[in-house]
Structure formats: C-alpha cells, structure tokens
Amino acid sequence: MESAGENLGGLSIAGGWISSSPNLDKNLGILSAEEIALAKMLLDKGQKHLFDHWPEPGVDDTRKKNFLHQVARLNSSYPGGLVSYIQNARKLLADSKAGKNPYDGFTPSVPSGEILTFGDEKFTLLEETGVRESRKAAFVLVAGGLGERLGYKGIKLALPSETTTNRCFLQYYIESILALQEASCRTVQGHGEAEIPLVIMTSDDTHAPTLSLLEANYYFGMKSSQVKLLKQEKVACLNDNDARLALDPNDSYKIQTKPHGHGDVHTLLFSSGLLNLWHRADIRWVLFFQDTNGLLFKGIPASLGVSATRGYQVNSLAVPRKAKEAMGGIAQLTHTDGTKMVINVEYNQLGPLLRATGHADGDVNCETGFSPFPGNINQLILELEPYIQELSKTRGAIAEFVNPKYKDSSKTSFKSSTRLECMMQDYPKSLPASAKIGFTVVDKWLAYAPVKNNPEDASKVPKGNPYHSATSGEMAVYRANCLMLKKAGVLVADPIIDIFNGQEVEVWPRVTWSPKWASTFTDVIWKVGKGCSISQRSTLVINGQNIVLDGLRLDGTLVITANDQADVKVTGHVQNKGWTIEHVDYKDNSIPQEIRIRGFKIYKIEQLELNYMESGKFQFKP
Ligand code: UTP
C-alpha cells in the first residue's frame, strides 16, 4: 500500500496538501494514496461533513479506512462514479424543488404496437416465430427487490406460484426457459443445440438466498454455467438539496445506502461484459422479467414473435388497461422540440398530461372499452445489437429520478434521507426518435398475475381492481390453464366464487402442467384430443412432455408423470374424492407463511397417480 508521502497524480501529499477538513488533514498519515484521492474527491464535491467527527490518528483508524473502502465501492458501482452521482443528484433535487414536471413540453399519443387475440391464427403464427427465435434469446430476471409490500420472510422467487404442485416461481421460470430451449432447437433441421442464458439480478437482500435456492435444487435442471447472478449495489443516501451524503444513523463511519431500483440491471449487464459475449454467440434478444408472475411465459413466445416480425428494438409487454386504472400506460411522448420517446407513463401522470395537452377528459376508454394507452407489465424484449450500441454511449447509465419527502412547503429539508432511483422501463428515454419501439398487448388472464401485496392490503383493494396477492396469483394460474384447455376444446366446468383472506376470486379446476408439456397454444391443441371434460372440483397435474389427453373425463384428482421417452395417452372416466381447498386464516401462525398468505391450503384426500418412467408407448384407460 502506498503511503501518504508519495506523489499522487500531480497531488503532492508530502508537499503539504491541505484539505478543507482539518480532521481529515490530521489523518492523512494513516491513509493510502488511493484513500486520500477518494477523500479529496468527496471534499471537492462538498462532502466535508463526512469527516467532521474524525478523531485523532490512532482512534478508530480501521473504521476510517473501512469508510473509504465503502466510498471506493460506491464510486466504482455507479457509472461515472460518485462525482456523477452527486452532480446528478443536485440537478434532480433542484428540479424537484422547483416543481419541474419531467413531461413539460411533451404531448402524449398512442404509439404503434400489436394487439393480440389469444389463440387466433395470427397469435399461433407469432408463437411459432417466437419459439424459433428463442434460441437467440437471453433472459434477465430482476430479483433484487425487498418485497416490502408482500412482507414474506423469504425471497419471492422461492414462493410457490401455485400450491397444487408447489412449483416455486424460480422453478417455473427455469423450466419454462428450458422448455423453450428444447422447442426452439426442434425447429432447426437435425435439432440444433442452444443454451439460453439466464441472468438473475440480486441485491444484498436477495443474493445469498437466491443462490441457495438454486444450489439446493440443482438449478432446477438448468446447467449451473447457464445461470449468472449479478448483484446490484445500493446507492448513497442524500441529506439535503446540496446532495450532502447521509451517514448511517447507526454507524458514523458508514454512508447510509438504499436500493437504486431495477434500472440497475442495464448498468450491470453493460459493466459485466455479458452483452458483448452474447453478441458474439449470435444472441439477438434480451428478455427482462420480474420475480413473481406465474403466467409470464404464456405470453412470451407470441411477444418475441412480434419483436422479430416487426423488428422492434424495444418491445414492452402490455395488457388491456381501463382508463385511469392504477397501472402505467405505454405512450408516445412528442416534445415541442421534435424529440420523441415511447415510454411508460405512470397513471397519475398520464391523465394530467392528457388534460394539459388538449384532451379535456384526460384518460378515457375508447370503443374497445379500454384506454387506448395499454397497461405496462414491465416485461421488456430488447434487441441486443442496438441495446449494446446505446449502452456504449451512456456507459450503462439510465434515467434517474428522486422522490424526497419534504418537511414543509419551503422544500429546504427532508423528513428522512432520500436517494436517486432508476427503473428498468426507463431505458428507452435516451433512445433517438428513429428507434423502433413498440408494444405487444396480450390478454391479462393469459400473461399477468404478479404477487406483490400482503393479504391485509390486498383485501382493501377497491372492488374491480386486481389484488396482486398470493391468492389471486395462484388462482390466475388455474384460470389461465383452464381457459387454454377450453379454447382447445375441453369441456371445463365454470368456476365458483369464493373469498380467501378477504379477497373474492374465481376458483377454477386446479389444472397445472410442467412447462415442457406446452410452451405454446399449438402444443396444447396437439396434446388434447376430443371428448375431454374436467369438473369444477377436479385437479389435473401433468408432469411430462408427451402426454396426450384423449376423451378423458375427470372428476377428482389425476396426476400424470412421464419421462421424455414415454408417449402416453390418457383416456376414459377418472373419478375419485380428489383434493379439496380448505380455508385458512392468514393470521394463524401455526401455518407456514407461504400457505397462509393465500388464505387456503390444498387438502389431499384421494387421487389417481400415473407414472411412466420407461420409454415406449402407453395408453391408460380405467
Ligand atoms: P417491485 O416493484 O415489485 O418492488 O419490483 P419490490 O422491491 O420487489 O417490492 P416492494 O416494492 O418492496 O414491495 C419489481 C421487480 O423489480 C425487482 C424486484 O425484485 C421485482 O422483480 N427489483 C426491484 C430489483 O431487482 N431491484 C430493485 O432495486 C427493485
């Protein structure tokens, strides 16, 4: 380690550099040249207060050095370092104080995009294209969030997406990617080979449990080399409008930090070098998704097909959205200076923006019964090459915002420290007007059922709005599978209405299948023959690839498991006592949290289990 007496890039310490902080000056002798350079950078940026409490050398020396070690980390993990962070913060804080509207001068209009109808010819053709393109895709899962609203003690990725099979979200995602990988390879003559990469962005809060979940489950069948974890760092908190960094209230040798938001994913992908690696491996698409959407992959093939056929360099997945519904709308914003962007606009900003630009009624439904601005579900498909080009220009930086809670209307002090934040979906903000940006609207029941809210908050959601709870997330999986089977010709009984944890939901037959059974609707059609029916109280679990239902009449529970070499046809009348749904109280601590947050548990009384673990053709007829 260099000593303070050495020459430091033109700054001669031995020559008696005097900082503006007497307390720091006294300690120069215990610091290395790099540490002094960091301290100087902080002083230059108006952060003298960070050293005001530093005692004489010999007291807390290790803590002083640890402090500068943390500064080095914060400096290297932000594009442009802490100097840029502080500069950006000052600008954004000044804009916020001045009440500047980020959308001033912009007029919203409906961008171009594709509105899909599940199961029609266009949808199935796009799915076919999407499956073919999957070999050239990389998936990026943002999973660094705290999940405070859900209040689950573990990581959200470990939660069962449904409790009939207890397949957790991460398992569902990985199995879906592997299923697409296989299906995509089958489209290539002689069966091509591909390994679809998966990146998971974690944070200090989620990294270790995510890794443990993967390791404990052998990466759910994926090669461990296919999965890469990138950990996002938190950013420094800010105490005031001058962007003076906040010290941790519990440790005066530590800068207080908070999450920077899922926009970090772009910075991390850029700095990791992965994007160029993917490019060299002929990857064309990067698909971003979130930690708890048990339906997502039902919408992926068709949406990827849209990206490929329309040549979108940014494709935002969206669902129909009622005017004023509490979800962001995808809008094209055109500035008076001619610049344009297609971007997510939060619902509370969209209405005022429309009213301010000549639409007196604000956000209203059009002839379809929905707002013309589709609802953003924050799953993005980016074309890799232009993505790399753009990030090379911005060095991976992403548009940020700040949201200070002011003490009073003078806006001079904050109730508590704030920080800059960024969102994954703001990536298109820096793109030129010529960039091809669009959206794909898929049915909500097909592709969007996140689990974000705890039972108490979900039960207070105004009627007609989505609960986004573990209850609704699980019921949405059954509903989507049943609706797909119905569309494929199966006679599926209507749902009943029930209330769990104060939430009224439709309870459909509990139908689940492993992703390899069907990646697309065409797969479902191929695997369902004539004359099938499923009663409302039934449960159907399909685990395997080559399982065909033909004339199956199910009234009870049927669990079919087959390996990839077994061709199985299931037919005839299956009747048993089945599995029932029992109410449980979310306040009952004797029940595991992952169950009680649903308000129900599956009670297994009787089932028929069929297992085919050898190769060959099999037919089951009771
Ligand atoms: P959410 O908006 O659901 O936030 O994030 P959250 O932090 O998970 O939950 P709350 O707000 O505390 O209740 C959407 C997605 O972005 C990820 C989350 O893991 C989730 O998949 N995320 C969020 C990150 O990866 N990093 C962040 O800093 C924030």
mmCIF file of N, CA, C and O in Angstrom, residues 93 288 328 403:
data_model
loop_
_atom_site.group_PDB
_atom_site.id
_atom_site.type_symbol
_atom_site.label_atom_id
_atom_site.label_comp_id
_atom_site.label_asym_id
_atom_site.label_seq_id
_atom_site.Cartn_x
_atom_site.Cartn_y
_atom_site.Cartn_z
ATOM 1 N N LEU A 93 -32.515 17.172 -7.627
ATOM 2 C CA LEU A 93 -33.085 17.770 -6.410
ATOM 3 C C LEU A 93 -33.519 19.215 -6.685
ATOM 4 O O LEU A 93 -34.562 19.663 -6.192
ATOM 5 N N PHE A 288 -36.434 -9.217 -20.370
ATOM 6 C CA PHE A 288 -36.379 -8.829 -18.957
ATOM 7 C C PHE A 288 -37.705 -9.197 -18.292
ATOM 8 O O PHE A 288 -38.768 -8.920 -18.847
ATOM 9 N N GLY A 328 -49.226 1.832 -15.064
ATOM 10 C CA GLY A 328 -48.633 2.746 -16.038
ATOM 11 C C GLY A 328 -49.153 2.463 -17.440
ATOM 12 O O GLY A 328 -49.470 1.325 -17.776
ATOM 13 N N ASN A 403 -37.215 11.307 -5.220
ATOM 14 C CA ASN A 403 -38.552 11.485 -4.645
ATOM 15 C C ASN A 403 -38.448 11.877 -3.174
ATOM 16 O O ASN A 403 -38.844 11.113 -2.292
#
